Short mmCIF file of C-alpha atoms in Angstrom, two decimals:
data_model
loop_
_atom_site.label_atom_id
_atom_site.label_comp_id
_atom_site.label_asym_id
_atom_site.label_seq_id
_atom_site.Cartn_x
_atom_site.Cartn_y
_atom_site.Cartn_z
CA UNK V 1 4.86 -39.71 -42.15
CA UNK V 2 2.84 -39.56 -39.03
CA UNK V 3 4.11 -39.66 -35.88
CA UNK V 4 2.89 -43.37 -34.62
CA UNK V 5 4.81 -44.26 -38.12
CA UNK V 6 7.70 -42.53 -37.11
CA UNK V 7 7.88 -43.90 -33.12
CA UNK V 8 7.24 -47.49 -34.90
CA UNK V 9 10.31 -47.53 -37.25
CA UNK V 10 12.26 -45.76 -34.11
CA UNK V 11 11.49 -48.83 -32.61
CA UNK V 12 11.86 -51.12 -35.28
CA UNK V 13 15.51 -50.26 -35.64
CA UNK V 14 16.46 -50.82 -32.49
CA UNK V 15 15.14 -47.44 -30.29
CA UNK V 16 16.24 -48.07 -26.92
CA UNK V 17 15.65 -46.86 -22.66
CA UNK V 18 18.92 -46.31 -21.21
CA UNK V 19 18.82 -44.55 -18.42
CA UNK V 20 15.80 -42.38 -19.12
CA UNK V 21 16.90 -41.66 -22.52
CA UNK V 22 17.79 -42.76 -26.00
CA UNK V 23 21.88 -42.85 -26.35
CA UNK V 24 22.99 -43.15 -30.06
CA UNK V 25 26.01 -44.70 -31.81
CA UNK V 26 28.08 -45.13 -28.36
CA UNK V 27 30.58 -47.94 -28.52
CA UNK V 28 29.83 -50.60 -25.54
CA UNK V 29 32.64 -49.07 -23.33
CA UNK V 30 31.05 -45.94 -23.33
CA UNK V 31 27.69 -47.23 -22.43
CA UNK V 32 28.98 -48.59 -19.61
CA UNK V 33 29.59 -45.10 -18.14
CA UNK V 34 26.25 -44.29 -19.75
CA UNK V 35 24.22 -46.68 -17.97
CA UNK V 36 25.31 -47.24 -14.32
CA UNK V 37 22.59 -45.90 -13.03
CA UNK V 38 20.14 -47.67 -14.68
CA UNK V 39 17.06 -49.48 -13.92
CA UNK V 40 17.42 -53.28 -12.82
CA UNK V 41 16.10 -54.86 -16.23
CA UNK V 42 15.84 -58.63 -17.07
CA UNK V 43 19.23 -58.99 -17.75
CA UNK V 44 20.62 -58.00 -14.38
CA UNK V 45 20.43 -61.20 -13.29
CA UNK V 46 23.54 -63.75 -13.52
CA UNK V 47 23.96 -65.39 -16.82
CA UNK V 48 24.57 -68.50 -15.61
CA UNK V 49 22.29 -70.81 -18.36
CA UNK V 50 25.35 -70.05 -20.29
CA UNK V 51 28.90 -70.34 -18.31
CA UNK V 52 30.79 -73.12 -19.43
CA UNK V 53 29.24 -73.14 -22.72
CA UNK V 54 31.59 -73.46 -25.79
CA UNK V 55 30.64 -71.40 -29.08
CA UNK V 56 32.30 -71.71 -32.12
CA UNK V 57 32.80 -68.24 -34.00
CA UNK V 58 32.84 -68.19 -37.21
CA UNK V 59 34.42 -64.72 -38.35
CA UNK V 60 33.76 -62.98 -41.58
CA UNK V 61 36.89 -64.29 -43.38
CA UNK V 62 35.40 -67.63 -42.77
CA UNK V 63 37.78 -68.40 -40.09
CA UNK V 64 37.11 -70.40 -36.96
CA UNK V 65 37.66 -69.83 -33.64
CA UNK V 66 36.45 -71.46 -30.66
CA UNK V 67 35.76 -69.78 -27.18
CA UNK V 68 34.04 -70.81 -23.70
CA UNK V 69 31.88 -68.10 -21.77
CA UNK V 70 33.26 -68.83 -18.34
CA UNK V 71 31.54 -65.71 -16.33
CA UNK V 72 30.54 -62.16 -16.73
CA UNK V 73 31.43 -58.63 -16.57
CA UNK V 74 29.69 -55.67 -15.26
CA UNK V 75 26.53 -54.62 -17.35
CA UNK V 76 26.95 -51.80 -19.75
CA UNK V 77 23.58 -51.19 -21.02
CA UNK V 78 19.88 -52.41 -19.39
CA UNK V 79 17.10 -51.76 -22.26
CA UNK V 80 13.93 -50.82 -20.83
CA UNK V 81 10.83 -52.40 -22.83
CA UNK V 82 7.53 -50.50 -23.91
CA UNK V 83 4.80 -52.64 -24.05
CA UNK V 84 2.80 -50.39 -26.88
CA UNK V 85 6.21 -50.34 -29.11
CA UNK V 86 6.48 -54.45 -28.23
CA UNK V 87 3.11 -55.24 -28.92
CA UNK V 88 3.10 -52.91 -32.16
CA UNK V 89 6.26 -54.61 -33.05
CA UNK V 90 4.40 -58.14 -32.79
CA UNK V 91 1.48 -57.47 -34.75
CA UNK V 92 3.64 -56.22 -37.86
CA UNK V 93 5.66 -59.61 -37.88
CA UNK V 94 2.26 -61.10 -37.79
CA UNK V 95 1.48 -59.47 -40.81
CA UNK V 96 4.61 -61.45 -42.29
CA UNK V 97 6.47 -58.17 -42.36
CA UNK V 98 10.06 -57.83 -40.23
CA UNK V 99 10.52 -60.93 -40.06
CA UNK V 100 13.96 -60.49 -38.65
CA UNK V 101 12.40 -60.04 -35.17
CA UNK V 102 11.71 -63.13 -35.05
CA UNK V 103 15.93 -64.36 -34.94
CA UNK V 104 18.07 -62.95 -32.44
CA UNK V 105 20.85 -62.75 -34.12
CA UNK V 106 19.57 -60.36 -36.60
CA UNK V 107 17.53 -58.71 -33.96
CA UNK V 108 21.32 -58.07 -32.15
CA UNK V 109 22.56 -57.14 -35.93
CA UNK V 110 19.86 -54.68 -36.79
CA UNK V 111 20.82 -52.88 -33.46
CA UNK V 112 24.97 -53.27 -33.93
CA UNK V 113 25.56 -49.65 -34.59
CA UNK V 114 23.98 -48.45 -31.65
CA UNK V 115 25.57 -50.20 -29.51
CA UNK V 116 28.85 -49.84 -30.66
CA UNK V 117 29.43 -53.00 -32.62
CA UNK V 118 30.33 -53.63 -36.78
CA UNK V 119 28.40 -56.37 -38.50
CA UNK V 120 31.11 -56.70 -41.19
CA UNK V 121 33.91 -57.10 -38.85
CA UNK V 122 32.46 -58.48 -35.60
CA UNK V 123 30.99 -62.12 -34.83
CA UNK V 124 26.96 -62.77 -33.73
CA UNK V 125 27.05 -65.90 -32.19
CA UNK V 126 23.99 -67.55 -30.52
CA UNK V 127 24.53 -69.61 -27.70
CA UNK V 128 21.49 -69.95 -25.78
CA UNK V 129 17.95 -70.52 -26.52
CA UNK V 130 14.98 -71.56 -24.66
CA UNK V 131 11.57 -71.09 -24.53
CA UNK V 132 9.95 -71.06 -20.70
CA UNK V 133 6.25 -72.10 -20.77
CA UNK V 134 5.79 -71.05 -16.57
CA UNK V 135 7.14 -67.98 -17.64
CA UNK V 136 5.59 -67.91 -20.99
CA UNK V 137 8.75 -66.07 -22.35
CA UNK V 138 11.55 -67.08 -24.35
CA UNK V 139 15.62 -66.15 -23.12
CA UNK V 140 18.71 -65.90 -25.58
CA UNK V 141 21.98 -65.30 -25.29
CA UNK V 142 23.62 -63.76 -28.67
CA UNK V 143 27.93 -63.68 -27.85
CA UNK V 144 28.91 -60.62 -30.05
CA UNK V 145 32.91 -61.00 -30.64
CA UNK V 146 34.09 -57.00 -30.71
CA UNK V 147 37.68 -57.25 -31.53
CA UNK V 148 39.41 -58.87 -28.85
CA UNK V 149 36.84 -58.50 -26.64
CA UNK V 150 33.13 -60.11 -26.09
CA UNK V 151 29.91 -59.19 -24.96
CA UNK V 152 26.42 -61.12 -23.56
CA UNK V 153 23.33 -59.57 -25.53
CA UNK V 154 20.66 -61.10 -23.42
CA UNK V 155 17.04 -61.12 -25.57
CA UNK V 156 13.50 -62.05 -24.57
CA UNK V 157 10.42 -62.50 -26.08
CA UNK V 158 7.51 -59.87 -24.71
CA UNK V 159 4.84 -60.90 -26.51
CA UNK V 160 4.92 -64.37 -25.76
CA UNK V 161 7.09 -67.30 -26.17
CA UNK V 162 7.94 -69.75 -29.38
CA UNK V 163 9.03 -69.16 -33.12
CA UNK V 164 6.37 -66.76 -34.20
CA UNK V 165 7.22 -64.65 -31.24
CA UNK V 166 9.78 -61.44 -31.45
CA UNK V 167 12.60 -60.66 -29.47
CA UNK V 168 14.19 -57.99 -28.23
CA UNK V 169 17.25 -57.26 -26.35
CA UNK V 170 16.96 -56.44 -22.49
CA UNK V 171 20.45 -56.24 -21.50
CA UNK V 172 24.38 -56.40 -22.82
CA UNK V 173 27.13 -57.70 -20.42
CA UNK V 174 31.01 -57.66 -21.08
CA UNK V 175 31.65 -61.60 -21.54
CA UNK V 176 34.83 -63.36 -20.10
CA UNK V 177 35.91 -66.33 -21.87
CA UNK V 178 38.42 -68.21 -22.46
CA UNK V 179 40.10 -69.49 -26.42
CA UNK V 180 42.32 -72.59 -25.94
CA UNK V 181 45.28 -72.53 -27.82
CA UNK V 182 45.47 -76.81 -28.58
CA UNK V 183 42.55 -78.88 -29.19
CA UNK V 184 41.28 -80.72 -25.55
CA UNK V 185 41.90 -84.40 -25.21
CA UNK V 186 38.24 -85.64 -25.11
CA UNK V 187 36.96 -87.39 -22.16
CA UNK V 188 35.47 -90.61 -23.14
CA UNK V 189 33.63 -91.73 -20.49
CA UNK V 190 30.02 -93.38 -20.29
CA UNK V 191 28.95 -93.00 -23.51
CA UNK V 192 25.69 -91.61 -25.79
CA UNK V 193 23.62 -94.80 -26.17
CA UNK V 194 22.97 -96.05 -28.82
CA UNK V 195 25.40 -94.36 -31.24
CA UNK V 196 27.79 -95.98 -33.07
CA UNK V 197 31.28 -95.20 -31.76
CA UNK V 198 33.20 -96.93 -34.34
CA UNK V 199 32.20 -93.95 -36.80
CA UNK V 200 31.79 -91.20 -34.42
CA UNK V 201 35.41 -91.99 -32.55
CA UNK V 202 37.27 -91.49 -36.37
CA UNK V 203 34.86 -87.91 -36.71
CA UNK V 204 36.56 -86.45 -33.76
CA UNK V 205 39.57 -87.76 -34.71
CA UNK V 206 39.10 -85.91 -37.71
CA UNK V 207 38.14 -82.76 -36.34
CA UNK V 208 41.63 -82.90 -33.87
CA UNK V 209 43.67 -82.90 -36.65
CA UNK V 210 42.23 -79.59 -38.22
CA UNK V 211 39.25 -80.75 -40.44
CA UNK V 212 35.69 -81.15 -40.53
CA UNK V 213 35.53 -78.35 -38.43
CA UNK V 214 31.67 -78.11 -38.73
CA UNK V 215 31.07 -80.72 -36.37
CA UNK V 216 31.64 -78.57 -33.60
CA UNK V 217 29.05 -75.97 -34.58
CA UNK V 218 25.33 -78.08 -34.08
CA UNK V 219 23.61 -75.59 -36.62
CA UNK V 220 26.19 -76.82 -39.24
CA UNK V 221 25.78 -80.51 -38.33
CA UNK V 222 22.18 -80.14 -38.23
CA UNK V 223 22.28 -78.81 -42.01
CA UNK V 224 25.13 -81.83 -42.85
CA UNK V 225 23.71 -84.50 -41.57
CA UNK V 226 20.30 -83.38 -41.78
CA UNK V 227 20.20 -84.53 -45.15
CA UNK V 228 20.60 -88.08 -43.92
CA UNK V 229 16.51 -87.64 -43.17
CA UNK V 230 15.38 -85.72 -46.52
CA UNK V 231 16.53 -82.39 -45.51
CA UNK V 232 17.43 -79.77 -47.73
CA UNK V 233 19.48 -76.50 -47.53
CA UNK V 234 16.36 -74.91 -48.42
CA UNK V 235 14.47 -75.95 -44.52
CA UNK V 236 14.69 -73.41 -41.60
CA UNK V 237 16.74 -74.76 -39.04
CA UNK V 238 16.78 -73.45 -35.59
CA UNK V 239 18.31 -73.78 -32.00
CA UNK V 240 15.28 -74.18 -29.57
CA UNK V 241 17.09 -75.73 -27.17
CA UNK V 242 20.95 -76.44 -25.62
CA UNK V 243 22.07 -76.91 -22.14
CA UNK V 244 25.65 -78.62 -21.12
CA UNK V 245 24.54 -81.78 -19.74
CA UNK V 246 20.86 -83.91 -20.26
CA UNK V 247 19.68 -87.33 -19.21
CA UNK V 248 20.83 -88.27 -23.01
CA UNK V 249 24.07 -86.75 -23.12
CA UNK V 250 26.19 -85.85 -20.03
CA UNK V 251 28.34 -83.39 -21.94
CA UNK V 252 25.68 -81.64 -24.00
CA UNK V 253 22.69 -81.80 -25.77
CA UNK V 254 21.09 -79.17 -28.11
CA UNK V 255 17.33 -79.51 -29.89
CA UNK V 256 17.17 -77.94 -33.53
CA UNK V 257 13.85 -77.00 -34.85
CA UNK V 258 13.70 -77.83 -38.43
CA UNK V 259 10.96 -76.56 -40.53
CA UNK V 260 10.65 -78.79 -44.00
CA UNK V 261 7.74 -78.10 -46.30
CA UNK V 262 5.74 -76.63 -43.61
CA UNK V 263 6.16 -79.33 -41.30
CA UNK V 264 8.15 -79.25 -37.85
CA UNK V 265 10.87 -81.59 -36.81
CA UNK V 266 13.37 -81.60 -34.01
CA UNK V 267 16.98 -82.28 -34.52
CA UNK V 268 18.17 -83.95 -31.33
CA UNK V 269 21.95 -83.59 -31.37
CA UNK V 270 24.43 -85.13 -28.80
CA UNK V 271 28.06 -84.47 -27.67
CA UNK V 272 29.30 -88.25 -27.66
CA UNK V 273 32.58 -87.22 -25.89
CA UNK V 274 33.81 -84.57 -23.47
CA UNK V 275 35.67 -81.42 -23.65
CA UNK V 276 35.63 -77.92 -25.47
CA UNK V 277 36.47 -79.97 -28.88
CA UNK V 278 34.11 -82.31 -28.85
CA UNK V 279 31.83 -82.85 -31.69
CA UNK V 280 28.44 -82.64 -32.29
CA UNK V 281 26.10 -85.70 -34.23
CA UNK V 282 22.41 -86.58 -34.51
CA UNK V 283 21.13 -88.92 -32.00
CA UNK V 284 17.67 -88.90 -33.74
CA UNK V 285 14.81 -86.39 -35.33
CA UNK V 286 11.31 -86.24 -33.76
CA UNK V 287 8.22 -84.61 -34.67
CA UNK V 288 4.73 -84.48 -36.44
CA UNK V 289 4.03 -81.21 -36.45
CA UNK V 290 2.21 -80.02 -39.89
CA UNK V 291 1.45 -76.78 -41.66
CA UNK V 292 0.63 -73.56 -39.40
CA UNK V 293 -3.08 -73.72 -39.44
CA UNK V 294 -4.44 -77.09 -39.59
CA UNK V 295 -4.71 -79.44 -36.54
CA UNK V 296 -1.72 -81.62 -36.40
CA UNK V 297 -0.90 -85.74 -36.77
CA UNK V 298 -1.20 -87.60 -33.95
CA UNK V 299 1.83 -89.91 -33.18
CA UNK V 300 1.36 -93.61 -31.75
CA UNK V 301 3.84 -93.92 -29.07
CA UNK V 302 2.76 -97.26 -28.42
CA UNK V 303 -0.27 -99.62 -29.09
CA UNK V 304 -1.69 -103.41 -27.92
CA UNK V 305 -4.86 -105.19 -28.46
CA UNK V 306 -4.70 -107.70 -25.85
CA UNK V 307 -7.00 -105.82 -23.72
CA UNK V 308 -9.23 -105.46 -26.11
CA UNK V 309 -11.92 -107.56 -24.56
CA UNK V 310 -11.65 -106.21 -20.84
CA UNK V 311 -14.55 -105.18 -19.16
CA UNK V 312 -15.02 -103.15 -15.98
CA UNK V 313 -18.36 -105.14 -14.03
CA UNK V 314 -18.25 -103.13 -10.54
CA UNK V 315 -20.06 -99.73 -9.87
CA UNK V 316 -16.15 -97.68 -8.91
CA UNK V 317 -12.65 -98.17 -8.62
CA UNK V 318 -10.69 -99.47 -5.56
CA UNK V 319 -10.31 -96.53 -3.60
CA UNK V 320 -6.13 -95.10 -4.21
CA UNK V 321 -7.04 -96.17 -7.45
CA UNK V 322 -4.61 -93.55 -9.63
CA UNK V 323 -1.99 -92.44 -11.83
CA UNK V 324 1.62 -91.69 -12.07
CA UNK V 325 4.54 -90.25 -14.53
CA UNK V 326 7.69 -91.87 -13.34
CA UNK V 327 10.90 -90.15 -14.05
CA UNK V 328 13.28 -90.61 -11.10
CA UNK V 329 12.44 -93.54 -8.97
CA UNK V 330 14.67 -92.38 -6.06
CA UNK V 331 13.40 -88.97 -6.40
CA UNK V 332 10.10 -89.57 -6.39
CA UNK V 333 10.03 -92.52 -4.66
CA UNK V 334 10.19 -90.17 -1.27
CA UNK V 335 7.20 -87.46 -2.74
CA UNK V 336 5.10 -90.36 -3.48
CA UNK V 337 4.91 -92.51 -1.13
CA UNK V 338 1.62 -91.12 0.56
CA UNK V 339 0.31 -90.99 -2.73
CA UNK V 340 1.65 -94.38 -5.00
CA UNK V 341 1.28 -97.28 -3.53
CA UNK V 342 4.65 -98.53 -2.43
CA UNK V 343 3.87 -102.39 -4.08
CA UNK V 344 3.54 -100.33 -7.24
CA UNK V 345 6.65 -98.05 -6.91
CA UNK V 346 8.37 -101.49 -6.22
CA UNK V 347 8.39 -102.84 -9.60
CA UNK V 348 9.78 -99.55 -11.23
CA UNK V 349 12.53 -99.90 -8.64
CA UNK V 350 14.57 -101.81 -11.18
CA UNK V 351 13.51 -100.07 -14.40
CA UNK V 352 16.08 -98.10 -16.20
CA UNK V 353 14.45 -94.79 -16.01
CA UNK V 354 17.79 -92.71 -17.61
CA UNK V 355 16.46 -92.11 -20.89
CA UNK V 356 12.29 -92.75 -20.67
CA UNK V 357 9.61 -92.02 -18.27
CA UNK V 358 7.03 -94.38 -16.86
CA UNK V 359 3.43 -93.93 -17.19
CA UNK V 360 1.86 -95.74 -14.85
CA UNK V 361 -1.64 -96.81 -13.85
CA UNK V 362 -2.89 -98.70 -10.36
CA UNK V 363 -6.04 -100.03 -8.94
CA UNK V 364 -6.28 -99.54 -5.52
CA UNK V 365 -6.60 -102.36 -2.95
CA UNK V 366 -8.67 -105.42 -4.08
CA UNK V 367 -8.50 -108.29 -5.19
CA UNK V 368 -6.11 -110.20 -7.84
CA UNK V 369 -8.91 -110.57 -10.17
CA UNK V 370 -9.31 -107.46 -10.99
CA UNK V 371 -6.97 -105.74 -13.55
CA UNK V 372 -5.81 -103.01 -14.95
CA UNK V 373 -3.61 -102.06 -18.41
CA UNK V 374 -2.10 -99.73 -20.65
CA UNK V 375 -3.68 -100.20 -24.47
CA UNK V 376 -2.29 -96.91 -25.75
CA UNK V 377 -0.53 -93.84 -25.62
CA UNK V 378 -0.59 -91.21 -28.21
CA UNK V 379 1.00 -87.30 -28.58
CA UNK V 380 -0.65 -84.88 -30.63
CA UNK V 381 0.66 -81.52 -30.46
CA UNK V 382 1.74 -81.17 -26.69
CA UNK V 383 -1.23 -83.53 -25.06
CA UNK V 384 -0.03 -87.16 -24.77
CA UNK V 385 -3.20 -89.30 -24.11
CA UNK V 386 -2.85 -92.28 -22.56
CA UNK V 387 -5.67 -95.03 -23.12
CA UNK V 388 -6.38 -97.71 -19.62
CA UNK V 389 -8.29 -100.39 -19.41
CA UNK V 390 -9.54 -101.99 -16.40
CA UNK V 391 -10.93 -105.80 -15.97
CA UNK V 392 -13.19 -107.22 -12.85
CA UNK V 393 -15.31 -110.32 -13.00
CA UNK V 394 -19.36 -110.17 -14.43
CA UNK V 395 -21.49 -109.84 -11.92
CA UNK V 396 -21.69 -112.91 -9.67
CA UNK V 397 -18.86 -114.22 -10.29
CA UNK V 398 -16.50 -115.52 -7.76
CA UNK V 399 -13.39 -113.17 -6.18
CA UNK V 400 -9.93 -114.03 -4.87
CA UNK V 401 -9.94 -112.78 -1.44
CA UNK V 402 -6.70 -111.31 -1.33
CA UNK V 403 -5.21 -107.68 -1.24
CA UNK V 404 -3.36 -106.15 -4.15
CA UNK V 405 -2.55 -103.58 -6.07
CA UNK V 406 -2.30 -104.40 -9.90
CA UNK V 407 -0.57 -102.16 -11.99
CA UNK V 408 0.67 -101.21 -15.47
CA UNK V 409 2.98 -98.95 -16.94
CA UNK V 410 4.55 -98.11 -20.77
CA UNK V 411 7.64 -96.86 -20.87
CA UNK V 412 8.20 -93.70 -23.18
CA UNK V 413 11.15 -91.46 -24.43
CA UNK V 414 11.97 -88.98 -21.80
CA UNK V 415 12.87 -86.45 -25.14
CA UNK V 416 9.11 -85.56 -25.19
CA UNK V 417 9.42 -83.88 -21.88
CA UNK V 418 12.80 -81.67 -22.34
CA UNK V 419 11.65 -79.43 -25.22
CA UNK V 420 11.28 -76.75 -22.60
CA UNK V 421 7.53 -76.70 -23.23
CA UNK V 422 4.94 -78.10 -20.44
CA UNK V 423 2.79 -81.82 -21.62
CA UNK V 424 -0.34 -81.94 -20.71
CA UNK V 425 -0.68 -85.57 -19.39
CA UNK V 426 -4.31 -87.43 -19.41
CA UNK V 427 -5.01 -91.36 -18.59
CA UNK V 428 -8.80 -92.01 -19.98
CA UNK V 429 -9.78 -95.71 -18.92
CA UNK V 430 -12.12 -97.61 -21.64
CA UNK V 431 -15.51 -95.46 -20.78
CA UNK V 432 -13.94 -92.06 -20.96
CA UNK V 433 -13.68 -91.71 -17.17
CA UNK V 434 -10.79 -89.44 -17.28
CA UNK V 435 -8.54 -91.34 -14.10
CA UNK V 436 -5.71 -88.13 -13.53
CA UNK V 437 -4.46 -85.18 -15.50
CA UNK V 438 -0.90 -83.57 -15.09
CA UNK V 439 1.67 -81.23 -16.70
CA UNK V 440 5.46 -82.41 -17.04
CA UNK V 441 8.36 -80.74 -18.63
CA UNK V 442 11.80 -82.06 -17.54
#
């Protein structure tokens, strides 16, 4: 074996920087002594994507436990990253080979001995997973029970971010959390809407008296209820997403990625009530995605024909003629009023923005006979196009001399912007003229 063989499978299972040098089959207590005076790596920064979030353990034996991370230890290892081993590393799950470097849980299992930990007797939970397009990484967070004590494996992705993408862990932490001994009264405030509470009240009633404890783990309710939409055991499903608190859900929300014969779809899931026992349900599945390789679907998001027959008769646009995604009216409100017209912020004033987004198109100053609309909107991959069309009088024709601004806006799900990837935005008015271009992610 040659030796660019032998410094890839060194790397493949698990060869790691700690303070200069490679430290083998220490147990995590001793590589905190090991590794105080290492480098500041990715994973010296606070954890704090994942305090207050509740993971259900599920041991060996089967058994279930539940825990909260509520904060941090000291650091006890910092893993230095080579970008030759990464990159080498990348290309050979490309191939379709090592295709555990593509989880990070197994990525955290394959490197459990060297670290100190036992795959048959400790728990590999992940709590945290999101990909960051600015940053065009992806972050996890893998909670590694070690008898009666946890640890925070913090992973990124090198090479890139997203599913086909390999991780690798930058950093371990000593965890502090917290196991309640009785199940938490839920708090039942403002509810999830558009669920129906009748069932989901007698699920967690369920769950506090000792059974169905799979609603508290979303993976597991994923799989369960997943079958409700034509899912099978047999589909990859796959956290992409969870934070404690979302414009759907004020006590959590958590996006699962489910891969069914070679399509994509994503598993919105909801905490209806409050507190660490507080189950998990599906508040709907999105996605068109289609096999790796050929261009994908594109979705309708919404559709009229009566503008069908509107025709744009002057040489230009009003000047302030423009664009606008709306997502927080009092927010925004401020930021754009040198830019929106305030006449056209006014009528979104009493929209209910708390689960959609307004997409919104304005003529500038003229007059009331000209007009503007929305005919279409449609998402294809991560571009949502959305189709104007604009209406003056034919040439000669008489004018209302008066001063508006006429406006139009669709309302869409706010979901399409919190997948933690970036959508590229474009209004395109009847001729092609493209009128504004943006990026949102919420």
């Amino acid at each position: 074996m040659n030796l660019k063989h032998k410094k890839l499978i060194a790397a493949i299972t698990g060869a790691a920087i700690i303070s200069g040098g490679f430290v083998p089959m220490l147990s995590p207590l001793a590589l905190a002594a090991a590794s105080q005076s290492a480098p500041a790596a990715n994973g010296q920064q606070t954890a704090a994507e994942v305090f207050a979030t509740e993971a259900v353990i599920t041991e060996n034996n089967g058994a279930t436990r539940r825990v909260v991370v509520n904060n941090t230890g000291k650091q006890t290892i910092a893993v230095a990253l080579e970008k030759n081993i990464v990159e080498q590393l990348q290309q050979e799950a490309n191939k379709g080979r090592q295709q555990w470097l593509l989880d990070p849980v197994k990525v955290v299992k394959a490197n459990a001995a060297k670290y100190g930990f036992d795959v048959k007797q400790d728990s590999f939970t992940l709590i945290f997973k999101h990909y960051n397009n600015s940053a065009g990484t992806g972050k996890a967070y893998v909670l590694v029970g070690h008898g009666p004590a946890f640890y925070l494996v913090e992973l990124s992705q090198p090479t890139g971010y997203g599913n086909n993408k390999i991780w690798q862990i930058t950093a371990i932490k000593e965890a502090k959390v917290t196991e309640p001994n009785k199940p938490n009264k839920p708090d039942v405030g403002p509810g999830v809407t558009g669920l129906d509470y009748s069932k989901v009240i007698k699920w967690q009633q369920a769950v506090d008296a000792g059974r169905e404890l799979w609603r508290l783990d979303p993976i597991k309710v994923a799989k369960n209820e997943g079958k409700n939409y034509g899912f099978s055991d047999k589909d990859k499903f796959t956290v992409i997403r969870k934070v404690n608190s979302s414009s759907l859900s004020r006590h959590g929300q958590t996006d699962v990625e489910v891969i069914h014969n070679g399509k994509k779809y994503t598993m919105i899931l909801v905490k209806p009530f409050g507190g660490r026992d507080a189950i998990w349900t599906t508040y709907k599945v999105t996605g068109t995605a289609v096999t790796p390789g050929t261009p994908s679907g594109e979705q309708v998001l919404y559709s009229t024909s009566k503008y069908k027959n509107w025709q744009w008769n002057l040489p230009k646009y009003p000047q302030g003629t423009g664009v606008a995604a709306i997502y927080n009216y009092e927010l925004q409100a401020r930021s754009f009023q040198q830019q929106v017209p305030q006449a056209v912020l006014d009528k979104l004033n009493k929209v209910d923005l708390t689960n959609k987004v307004a997409l919104v198109a304005y003529l500038g100053g003229t007059s009331s006979t000209n007009e503007i609309g929305i005919e279409k909107v449609t998402l294809k991959d991560n571009t949502l196009t959305v189709n104007v069309r604009t209406k003056s009088p034919k040439p000669g024709a008489p004018m209302t001399m008066d001063y508006v601004n006429p406006s139009a806006h669709v309302l869409v799900d706010r979901s399409i912007f919190e997948t933690g990837k970036a959508i590229n935005v474009t209004f395109i008015d009847q001729a092609g003229k493209v009128l504004g271009k943006m990026n949102l992610s919420l």
